[in-house]
Coordinates of C-alpha atoms in Angstrom, one line a residue:
X1 CA 75.6 31.2 68.0
X2 CA 77.2 29.6 71.1
X3 CA 80.6 30.8 72.2
X4 CA 83.3 28.1 72.5
X5 CA 84.9 27.4 75.9
X6 CA 88.3 28.1 74.3
X7 CA 90.1 28.6 71.0
X8 CA 90.4 26.2 68.1
X9 CA 93.8 25.0 67.0
X10 CA 95.0 22.3 64.5
X11 CA 97.6 19.6 64.8
X12 CA 100.2 18.7 62.2
X13 CA 97.7 16.4 60.4
X14 CA 95.1 19.3 60.2
X15 CA 92.8 17.8 62.9
X16 CA 91.1 20.4 65.0
X17 CA 91.2 20.5 68.8
X18 CA 90.1 23.1 71.4
X19 CA 92.4 24.8 73.8
X20 CA 90.3 25.5 76.9
X21 CA 90.4 28.8 78.6
X22 CA 91.6 29.2 82.3
X23 CA 92.8 25.6 82.5
X24 CA 95.2 26.5 85.3
X25 CA 92.2 27.7 87.3
X26 CA 90.3 24.5 87.0
X27 CA 90.5 21.2 88.9
X28 CA 90.1 18.2 86.7
X29 CA 89.4 14.5 87.4
X30 CA 89.5 12.0 84.6
X31 CA 89.1 8.3 83.9
X32 CA 88.8 5.8 86.8
X33 CA 89.9 8.5 89.3
X34 CA 86.7 10.5 88.4
X35 CA 84.4 7.4 88.6
X36 CA 85.9 6.3 91.9
X37 CA 85.4 9.8 93.3
X38 CA 81.7 9.7 92.4
X39 CA 81.4 6.2 93.8
X40 CA 82.8 7.3 97.1
X41 CA 80.3 10.2 97.3
X42 CA 77.4 7.9 96.5
X43 CA 78.5 5.3 99.0
X44 CA 78.8 8.0 101.7
X45 CA 75.1 9.1 101.2
X46 CA 74.0 5.4 101.2
X47 CA 75.9 4.6 104.4
X48 CA 74.3 7.6 106.1
X49 CA 70.8 6.4 105.3
X50 CA 71.4 2.7 105.6
X51 CA 70.7 2.6 109.4
X52 CA 67.1 3.9 108.8
X53 CA 66.0 0.9 106.8
X54 CA 63.4 -1.5 108.2
X55 CA 61.1 -1.7 111.3
X56 CA 64.0 -1.4 113.7
X57 CA 65.7 1.4 111.6
X58 CA 66.9 4.5 113.5
X59 CA 65.6 8.0 113.1
X60 CA 67.7 11.0 112.0
X61 CA 67.4 14.5 113.5
X62 CA 67.9 17.2 110.9
X63 CA 68.5 20.8 112.1
X64 CA 68.1 23.5 109.4
X65 CA 70.1 26.8 109.3
X66 CA 67.3 28.7 111.1
X67 CA 67.0 26.1 113.9
X68 CA 64.0 24.1 112.6
X69 CA 64.2 20.5 113.8
X70 CA 62.9 17.5 111.9
X71 CA 63.0 14.0 113.3
X72 CA 62.4 11.3 110.6
X73 CA 63.4 8.0 109.1
X74 CA 61.8 8.7 105.7
X75 CA 64.6 8.4 103.2
X76 CA 63.4 11.1 100.8
X77 CA 62.9 13.6 103.7
X78 CA 66.3 12.9 105.2
X79 CA 68.1 13.4 101.8
X80 CA 66.0 16.5 101.0
X81 CA 67.0 18.2 104.3
X82 CA 70.7 17.1 104.1
X83 CA 73.1 19.9 103.0
X84 CA 74.8 18.0 100.1
X85 CA 77.6 19.7 98.2
X86 CA 78.8 16.9 95.9
X87 CA 77.1 16.7 92.5
X88 CA 76.8 12.9 92.7
X89 CA 75.3 13.3 96.3
X90 CA 72.7 15.5 94.7
X91 CA 71.9 12.8 92.2
X92 CA 71.3 10.4 95.1
X93 CA 68.9 12.9 96.6
X94 CA 67.0 13.1 93.3
X95 CA 66.9 9.3 93.1
X96 CA 65.2 9.1 96.4
X97 CA 62.8 11.9 95.3
X98 CA 61.9 10.1 92.1
X99 CA 61.0 7.0 94.1
X100 CA 58.9 9.2 96.4
X101 CA 57.1 10.9 93.5
X102 CA 56.4 7.6 91.6
X103 CA 55.5 5.2 94.5
X104 CA 55.7 7.1 97.8
X105 CA 57.5 4.3 99.6
X106 CA 60.8 2.5 99.4
X107 CA 62.8 5.8 99.4
X108 CA 65.4 4.4 101.8
X109 CA 65.7 1.0 100.1
X110 CA 66.4 2.5 96.6
X111 CA 69.4 4.5 98.0
X112 CA 70.8 1.6 99.9
X113 CA 70.6 -0.6 96.7
X114 CA 72.3 2.2 94.6
X115 CA 75.1 2.5 97.2
X116 CA 75.7 -1.3 97.1
X117 CA 75.8 -1.3 93.3
X118 CA 78.3 1.5 93.3
X119 CA 80.4 -0.4 95.9
X120 CA 80.4 -3.5 93.6
X121 CA 81.2 -1.4 90.5
X122 CA 84.3 -0.1 92.3
X123 CA 85.6 -3.7 92.9
X124 CA 85.0 -4.5 89.2
X125 CA 86.9 -1.4 88.1
X126 CA 89.8 -2.5 90.2
X127 CA 89.8 -5.8 88.3
X128 CA 90.3 -3.8 85.1
X129 CA 86.8 -4.2 83.6
X130 CA 85.7 -1.3 81.5
X131 CA 82.9 0.9 83.1
X132 CA 80.7 0.6 80.0
X133 CA 80.8 -3.2 80.2
X134 CA 79.9 -3.0 83.9
X135 CA 77.0 -0.6 83.2
X136 CA 75.6 -2.8 80.4
X137 CA 76.0 -5.9 82.7
X138 CA 74.1 -4.2 85.5
X139 CA 71.3 -3.2 83.0
X140 CA 70.9 -6.9 81.8
X141 CA 71.0 -8.1 85.4
X142 CA 68.3 -5.6 86.4
X143 CA 66.1 -6.9 83.6
X144 CA 66.7 -10.5 84.8
X145 CA 65.7 -9.4 88.4
X146 CA 62.5 -7.7 87.1
X147 CA 61.6 -10.8 85.1
X148 CA 62.1 -13.0 88.2
X149 CA 60.0 -10.6 90.3
X150 CA 57.1 -11.0 87.8
X151 CA 57.4 -14.8 88.1
X152 CA 57.3 -14.8 91.9
X153 CA 54.6 -12.1 92.4
X154 CA 51.3 -13.1 93.9
X155 CA 47.9 -11.7 92.7
X156 CA 46.3 -9.5 95.4
X157 CA 42.5 -9.3 95.9
X158 CA 41.1 -5.8 96.2
X159 CA 37.5 -5.3 97.1
X160 CA 35.4 -2.9 99.2
X161 CA 34.0 -5.9 101.2
X162 CA 37.4 -7.2 102.4
X163 CA 39.8 -4.5 103.4
X164 CA 42.1 -6.7 105.5
X165 CA 44.7 -7.5 102.8
X166 CA 45.1 -3.8 102.0
X167 CA 45.4 -3.0 105.7
X168 CA 48.2 -5.6 106.0
X169 CA 50.2 -3.9 103.2
X170 CA 49.7 -0.4 104.8
X171 CA 50.9 -1.9 108.1
X172 CA 54.1 -3.2 106.4
X173 CA 54.8 0.4 105.3
X174 CA 54.0 1.9 108.7
X175 CA 56.0 -0.7 110.6
X176 CA 59.2 1.2 110.3
X177 CA 57.6 4.6 111.1
X178 CA 57.1 6.6 114.3
X179 CA 53.4 5.7 114.2
X180 CA 54.1 1.9 114.7
X181 CA 52.6 1.9 118.3
X182 CA 49.2 2.4 116.7
X183 CA 50.0 1.4 113.2
X184 CA 46.9 -0.8 112.7
X185 CA 44.7 2.1 113.4
X186 CA 46.7 4.3 111.0
X187 CA 46.7 1.6 108.3
X188 CA 42.9 1.3 108.5
X189 CA 42.5 5.1 108.3
X190 CA 44.8 5.2 105.2
X191 CA 43.0 2.3 103.5
X192 CA 39.5 3.8 104.2
X193 CA 40.6 7.2 102.9
X194 CA 42.0 5.7 99.6
X195 CA 39.0 3.4 99.1
X196 CA 36.6 6.3 99.7
X197 CA 38.1 8.4 96.8
X198 CA 39.2 5.5 94.6
X199 CA 37.7 4.6 91.2
X200 CA 38.2 0.9 91.2
X201 CA 36.9 0.5 87.6
X202 CA 39.5 3.0 86.2
X203 CA 42.1 1.9 88.8
X204 CA 42.6 5.5 89.7
X205 CA 42.9 7.4 93.0
X206 CA 42.6 11.2 93.1
X207 CA 44.9 12.4 95.9
X208 CA 43.5 15.9 95.7
X209 CA 40.3 14.6 97.5
X210 CA 42.4 13.5 100.5
X211 CA 43.5 16.2 102.8
X212 CA 46.0 15.7 105.7
X213 CA 45.5 18.2 108.6
X214 CA 47.7 18.2 111.7
X215 CA 46.7 19.6 115.1
X216 CA 49.2 19.5 118.0
X217 CA 47.8 18.1 121.2
X218 CA 46.2 14.9 122.3
X219 CA 47.6 11.4 121.6
X220 CA 48.5 9.9 118.3
X221 CA 45.6 7.4 118.9
X222 CA 43.2 10.4 118.6
X223 CA 43.9 10.6 114.8
X224 CA 40.7 10.1 112.9
X225 CA 39.2 10.1 109.4
X226 CA 36.6 12.7 108.7
X227 CA 34.2 12.1 105.8
X228 CA 34.3 15.7 104.7
X229 CA 36.5 18.7 105.1
X230 CA 38.4 20.0 108.2
X231 CA 39.3 23.7 108.1
X232 CA 41.6 25.3 110.6
X233 CA 39.2 28.2 111.1
X234 CA 36.3 29.2 113.4
X235 CA 33.1 31.1 113.0
X236 CA 34.0 34.8 112.5
X237 CA 32.0 35.9 115.6
X238 CA 32.1 34.1 118.9
X239 CA 28.2 34.3 119.3
X240 CA 27.5 32.6 116.0
X241 CA 26.1 29.0 116.3
X242 CA 28.7 26.3 116.8
X243 CA 26.6 23.5 115.0
X244 CA 24.6 24.0 111.8
X245 CA 22.5 21.3 110.2
X246 CA 21.4 20.9 106.5
X247 CA 23.7 23.7 105.5
X248 CA 23.7 25.6 102.2
X249 CA 27.1 27.2 101.7
X250 CA 27.9 30.3 99.7
X251 CA 31.6 30.0 98.8
X252 CA 32.9 33.5 98.1
X253 CA 36.1 34.9 96.9
X254 CA 34.9 38.5 97.1
X255 CA 35.3 40.5 100.4
X256 CA 32.4 41.9 102.5
X257 CA 33.6 45.5 101.9
X258 CA 32.1 48.5 100.2
X259 CA 33.5 49.1 96.7
X260 CA 36.4 51.5 96.7
X261 CA 36.2 54.5 94.4
X262 CA 38.2 53.8 91.3
X263 CA 39.9 57.2 91.1
X264 CA 43.2 58.7 91.9
X265 CA 41.6 61.7 93.5
X266 CA 41.2 62.0 97.2
X267 CA 37.8 61.8 98.9
X268 CA 37.7 64.7 101.5
X269 CA 35.4 64.3 104.5
X270 CA 35.2 67.9 105.8
X271 CA 32.2 67.7 108.2
X272 CA 30.4 65.3 110.6
X273 CA 27.5 65.2 108.1
X274 CA 29.8 64.0 105.3
X275 CA 31.2 61.3 107.6
X276 CA 27.7 60.2 108.6
X277 CA 26.6 59.9 105.0
X278 CA 29.7 57.9 104.2
X279 CA 29.0 55.5 107.1
X280 CA 25.4 55.1 106.1
X281 CA 26.5 54.3 102.5
X282 CA 28.9 51.7 103.8
X283 CA 26.2 50.1 106.0
X284 CA 23.8 50.1 103.2
X285 CA 26.3 48.3 101.0
X286 CA 27.0 45.8 103.7
X287 CA 23.3 45.1 104.2
X288 CA 22.9 44.7 100.4
X289 CA 25.7 42.1 100.3
X290 CA 24.2 40.2 103.2
X291 CA 20.8 40.3 101.6
X292 CA 22.1 39.0 98.3
X293 CA 23.7 36.0 100.1
X294 CA 20.5 35.3 102.2
X295 CA 18.2 35.7 99.2
X296 CA 20.2 33.0 97.4
X297 CA 19.2 30.7 100.2
X298 CA 22.6 30.4 101.9
X299 CA 22.8 29.6 105.6
X300 CA 26.6 29.8 105.9
X301 CA 29.1 32.1 104.1
X302 CA 32.6 30.8 103.5
X303 CA 34.8 33.8 102.5
X304 CA 38.3 33.7 101.2
X305 CA 39.0 37.3 102.4
X306 CA 38.5 39.0 105.7
X307 CA 35.9 41.6 106.7
X308 CA 35.9 44.2 109.4
X309 CA 34.1 44.2 112.8
X310 CA 31.2 46.2 111.5
X311 CA 30.5 43.7 108.7
X312 CA 30.9 40.9 111.2
X313 CA 28.4 42.5 113.6
X314 CA 25.9 43.0 110.7
X315 CA 26.3 39.3 109.7
X316 CA 25.5 38.3 113.3
X317 CA 22.5 40.7 113.4
X318 CA 21.2 39.2 110.1
X319 CA 21.7 35.7 111.4
X320 CA 24.1 34.7 108.7
X321 CA 27.0 32.6 110.1
X322 CA 30.3 33.2 108.3
X323 CA 33.9 32.0 108.2
X324 CA 36.7 34.3 107.0
X325 CA 40.3 34.0 105.8
X326 CA 39.8 30.5 104.3
X327 CA 42.8 29.6 102.2
X328 CA 42.6 28.9 98.4
X329 CA 43.2 25.1 98.6
X330 CA 40.6 24.7 101.3
X331 CA 38.1 26.8 99.3
X332 CA 38.6 24.5 96.4
X333 CA 38.3 21.3 98.5
X334 CA 35.1 22.7 100.2
X335 CA 33.7 23.4 96.7
X336 CA 34.5 19.9 95.5
X337 CA 33.1 18.2 98.6
X338 CA 29.9 20.2 98.9
X339 CA 29.2 20.5 95.2
X340 CA 29.2 24.3 95.3
X341 CA 30.6 26.8 92.9
X342 CA 33.2 29.4 93.9
X343 CA 31.6 32.8 93.4
X344 CA 33.8 35.8 92.6
X345 CA 31.0 38.5 92.8
X346 CA 27.9 38.9 95.0
X347 CA 25.8 39.7 91.9
X348 CA 26.6 36.2 90.5
X349 CA 25.4 34.3 93.6
X350 CA 22.4 32.1 92.8
X351 CA 20.7 29.2 94.6
X352 CA 22.2 26.6 92.1
X353 CA 25.7 27.7 93.0
X354 CA 25.4 26.9 96.7
X355 CA 27.2 23.9 98.2
X356 CA 25.3 21.4 100.5
X357 CA 26.5 19.8 103.7
X358 CA 24.6 17.7 106.3
X359 CA 26.4 19.2 109.3
X360 CA 29.0 22.0 110.0
X361 CA 30.4 22.0 113.5
X362 CA 33.2 23.5 115.5
X363 CA 35.7 21.1 117.2
X364 CA 37.5 22.4 120.3
X365 CA 40.7 20.9 121.7
X366 CA 41.5 20.4 125.3
X367 CA 41.9 23.5 127.5
X368 CA 43.2 25.6 124.6
X369 CA 41.2 28.1 122.6
X370 CA 42.1 26.3 119.4
X371 CA 39.1 25.4 117.3
X372 CA 38.6 23.9 113.9
X373 CA 35.6 23.7 111.6
X374 CA 34.3 20.3 110.3
X375 CA 32.1 20.1 107.3
X376 CA 30.5 16.6 107.1
X377 CA 27.9 14.6 105.2
X378 CA 28.7 16.5 102.1
X379 CA 27.0 16.2 98.7
X380 CA 30.2 14.7 97.2
X381 CA 31.0 12.0 99.8
X382 CA 34.4 11.2 98.2
X383 CA 36.3 14.1 99.8
X384 CA 37.9 13.1 103.1
X385 CA 40.3 14.6 105.6
X386 CA 42.6 12.8 108.0
X387 CA 43.0 14.8 111.2
X388 CA 46.4 13.9 112.8
X389 CA 47.0 14.5 116.5
X390 CA 50.3 14.2 118.4
X391 CA 52.2 15.5 121.4
X392 CA 54.3 18.0 119.4
X393 CA 54.8 19.4 115.9
X394 CA 57.7 17.0 115.1
X395 CA 55.5 14.0 115.9
X396 CA 52.5 15.2 113.9
X397 CA 54.8 16.1 110.9
X398 CA 56.4 12.7 110.9
X399 CA 53.0 11.0 111.3
X400 CA 51.8 13.0 108.3
X401 CA 54.7 11.8 106.2
X402 CA 54.1 8.2 107.4
X403 CA 50.4 8.2 106.5
X404 CA 51.2 9.8 103.1
X405 CA 53.6 6.8 102.4
X406 CA 50.8 4.4 103.4
X407 CA 48.3 6.2 101.1
X408 CA 50.8 6.0 98.2
X409 CA 51.3 2.2 98.7
X410 CA 47.6 1.5 98.8
X411 CA 47.2 3.6 95.6
X412 CA 50.0 1.8 93.8
X413 CA 48.3 -1.6 94.7
X414 CA 45.0 -0.3 93.2
X415 CA 46.9 0.5 90.0
X416 CA 48.8 -2.8 89.9
X417 CA 47.4 -5.4 92.3
X418 CA 50.4 -7.8 92.4
X419 CA 52.6 -8.2 95.5
X420 CA 55.9 -9.6 96.6
X421 CA 57.0 -10.3 100.2
X422 CA 59.1 -7.9 102.2
X423 CA 61.8 -8.4 104.9
X424 CA 64.4 -8.8 102.1
X425 CA 62.7 -12.0 100.8
X426 CA 62.2 -10.7 97.3
X427 CA 65.8 -9.3 97.1
X428 CA 67.3 -12.7 98.2
X429 CA 65.2 -14.6 95.7
X430 CA 66.2 -12.1 92.9
X431 CA 69.9 -12.4 94.0
X432 CA 69.7 -16.2 93.7
X433 CA 68.1 -15.9 90.2
X434 CA 70.6 -13.4 88.9
X435 CA 73.5 -15.5 90.3
X436 CA 72.0 -18.6 88.4
X437 CA 71.8 -16.5 85.2
X438 CA 75.4 -15.5 85.6
X439 CA 76.5 -19.1 85.4
X440 CA 74.8 -19.4 82.0
X441 CA 76.8 -16.4 80.5
X442 CA 80.1 -16.8 78.7
X443 CA 80.8 -13.1 78.2
X444 CA 82.4 -10.5 80.5
X445 CA 79.0 -9.4 81.7
X446 CA 78.8 -12.5 84.1
X447 CA 81.1 -10.5 86.5
X448 CA 78.5 -7.7 86.5
X449 CA 75.7 -10.2 87.1
X450 CA 77.5 -11.7 90.1
X451 CA 78.2 -8.2 91.5
X452 CA 74.5 -7.2 91.0
X453 CA 73.5 -10.4 92.8
X454 CA 75.8 -9.4 95.8
X455 CA 74.4 -5.8 95.7
X456 CA 70.8 -7.1 96.0
X457 CA 71.8 -8.8 99.3
X458 CA 72.6 -5.4 100.8
X459 CA 68.9 -4.9 101.7
X460 CA 68.5 -8.1 103.8
X461 CA 71.9 -7.5 105.3
X462 CA 71.0 -3.9 106.4
X463 CA 67.6 -5.2 107.8
X464 CA 69.4 -7.9 109.8
X465 CA 72.1 -5.4 111.0
X466 CA 69.5 -2.8 112.1
X467 CA 67.5 -5.5 114.0
X468 CA 70.5 -6.6 116.1
X469 CA 71.0 -9.9 114.3
X470 CA 74.2 -11.3 112.9
X471 CA 73.9 -10.1 109.3
X472 CA 76.2 -12.6 107.4
X473 CA 74.9 -15.6 109.3
X474 CA 71.2 -14.6 108.9
X475 CA 71.6 -14.0 105.2
X476 CA 73.5 -17.3 104.6
X477 CA 70.8 -19.2 106.4
X478 CA 68.0 -17.5 104.5
X479 CA 69.7 -18.1 101.1
X480 CA 70.2 -21.8 101.8
X481 CA 66.6 -22.2 103.1
X482 CA 65.1 -20.5 100.1
X483 CA 67.0 -22.9 97.8
X484 CA 66.3 -26.0 99.9
X485 CA 62.6 -25.3 100.5
X486 CA 62.0 -23.6 97.1
X487 CA 60.3 -20.8 99.0
X488 CA 60.5 -17.1 97.9
X489 CA 58.7 -15.8 101.0
X490 CA 61.5 -16.4 103.6
X491 CA 63.0 -13.0 104.8
X492 CA 64.7 -11.4 107.7
X493 CA 62.8 -11.9 111.0
X494 CA 63.2 -8.3 112.2
X495 CA 60.7 -8.7 115.0
X496 CA 62.6 -11.7 116.4
X497 CA 59.5 -13.9 116.5
X498 CA 61.3 -17.1 115.5
X499 CA 59.4 -17.4 112.1
X500 CA 61.1 -16.1 108.9
X501 CA 58.1 -16.7 106.6
X502 CA 57.0 -13.2 105.6
X503 CA 53.7 -14.5 104.2
X504 CA 52.6 -15.6 107.7
X505 CA 53.8 -12.2 109.1
X506 CA 51.8 -10.4 106.4
X507 CA 54.9 -8.4 105.4
X508 CA 53.8 -7.4 101.9
X509 CA 55.2 -5.0 99.4
X510 CA 53.8 -3.7 96.1
X511 CA 55.4 -5.4 93.1
X512 CA 55.4 -2.0 91.2
X513 CA 57.4 -0.4 94.1
X514 CA 60.0 -3.2 94.2
X515 CA 60.5 -3.1 90.4
X516 CA 60.8 0.7 90.4
X517 CA 63.5 0.5 93.1
X518 CA 65.7 -1.9 91.1
X519 CA 65.2 0.1 87.8
X520 CA 65.8 3.5 89.3
X521 CA 68.9 2.4 91.2
X522 CA 70.4 0.7 88.1
X523 CA 69.7 3.7 85.9
X524 CA 71.5 6.1 88.3
X525 CA 74.5 3.7 88.7
X526 CA 74.8 3.4 84.9
X527 CA 74.8 7.2 84.6
X528 CA 77.5 7.6 87.2
X529 CA 79.7 4.9 85.6
X530 CA 79.6 6.8 82.3
X531 CA 81.0 10.1 83.7
X532 CA 84.8 10.0 83.2
X533 CA 85.8 13.7 83.1
X534 CA 84.9 16.3 85.7
X535 CA 86.0 20.0 85.7
X536 CA 85.3 22.2 88.7
X537 CA 86.1 25.9 88.7
X538 CA 88.8 27.1 91.1
X539 CA 89.7 30.5 92.5
X540 CA 93.0 32.4 91.7
X541 CA 94.9 30.3 94.4
X542 CA 94.0 27.1 92.6
X543 CA 91.6 26.0 95.3
X544 CA 88.3 24.6 94.1
X545 CA 85.2 26.5 95.2
X546 CA 83.7 23.8 97.7
X547 CA 87.2 23.4 99.3
X548 CA 87.5 27.2 99.6
X549 CA 84.1 27.4 101.3
X550 CA 85.1 24.7 103.9
X551 CA 88.4 26.6 104.6
X552 CA 86.4 29.8 105.2
X553 CA 84.0 28.0 107.5
X554 CA 87.0 26.5 109.4
X555 CA 88.6 29.9 109.8
X556 CA 85.3 31.4 111.0
X557 CA 85.1 28.6 113.7
X558 CA 88.7 29.3 114.8
X559 CA 88.0 33.0 115.1
X560 CA 84.8 32.4 117.1
X561 CA 86.6 30.0 119.4
X562 CA 89.5 32.5 119.8
X563 CA 87.2 35.3 120.7

């Protein structure tokens, strides 16, 4: 049975109520004060990330407690690495993560929209409208916006013969990333990778078959798509051949080691003769293992575990190239790509369990001793690896995140091949539609509809602001032109080309992604508006725990500066 947080008492009418324990040690926020506190926290998070939106968005540098530096403008990554104390701030982080998990792109836009909705909700609260009426109005407005998006969406052709439309969508995603100096090349790599592993009949993409491998050095333009597997390992012996053709791979999860005696008793070696016998026994076992691998027809051994120098020397003598210390995920990917089976014991190795590859070669990089192993022309041609190059680790890590976003967008288009146009065009069109709908309503929800319409304009406003344009003037002009020309493709000209038609610029976004942004942001704002009572534990001095932590940090800084 659950224990109550206090004791039960009864009033003069016999109605029960609970007297909470330690009330004097708790800080409590209730009613509109609690809601406004949450709105302020949410808006703070949104304003931090707002400047990262769009192709001219600025990057953020995040420094972790142990000094690791991350430079990114990916909304989900920024929020994940931010040290957020406030509970509502943590909900905003989870909102961005949900968008990342579901779509992979639009993580910044969804937080900006949620922040704008919270800002509008605050002004409605100040007018005296009940938070539940605001939440319900936002929900209805979101449904109206989704319906309008469905009506303005264009069908999108997906075929293996014409990849150009998909490349244009991937370029839209990559336009705001660090890779935009070679973003056509990156977009083509992302599209080729997805189409290689995609099942267009089932409209499914298995991301496990796409591996992203980073290698510091070279230029970003050196990034390439390998139709096979790239492993950050080399041949176990420097004298083993660097290129192998028509390879049969034995994929082993058992080590090249003699079996250890399964006994707790010690094995005493008391003479040179005993030691010689033990060494001969070990060598015999090594040779037996190598023979079993060779008898099965293998020309290359991929081993999950290591083996000592003696085993390595015997492998070289027996002309059996080997790779050691290959990680579990790589082992699985090699098995999928080559059609081989992972073998846990040498006795179980047979010819039908071997993987097949056309060529296995070592890649070397620049003047360094770094080498990688490339397994190409595999039996299962659907497994691919994107090898990302860059000047330093921060650049390769950000390029990896950017390409992942592009892969996700192409995948979402294969699942639902309808599109809307970016640059804030879809948001402006939805804003106008929601505002028109508000004029038809006679209930209190019309206020929420108008506020939702204003909140949708936050995305084009942020895009214009980040591009150095005058935000209000730009938005006003686009709204009037969309109405006058009856065009839903007019958006913010972030690249200052003089043309605001996003269709001509090929600035395309997935309909599924845009709908998900509106739905997720509205759900979060509804949840925040329904919280009207917050209790936080305080210490014996009546100071709440987060405040106490800040005071301690401040004191520590003062002590450090004094010393």
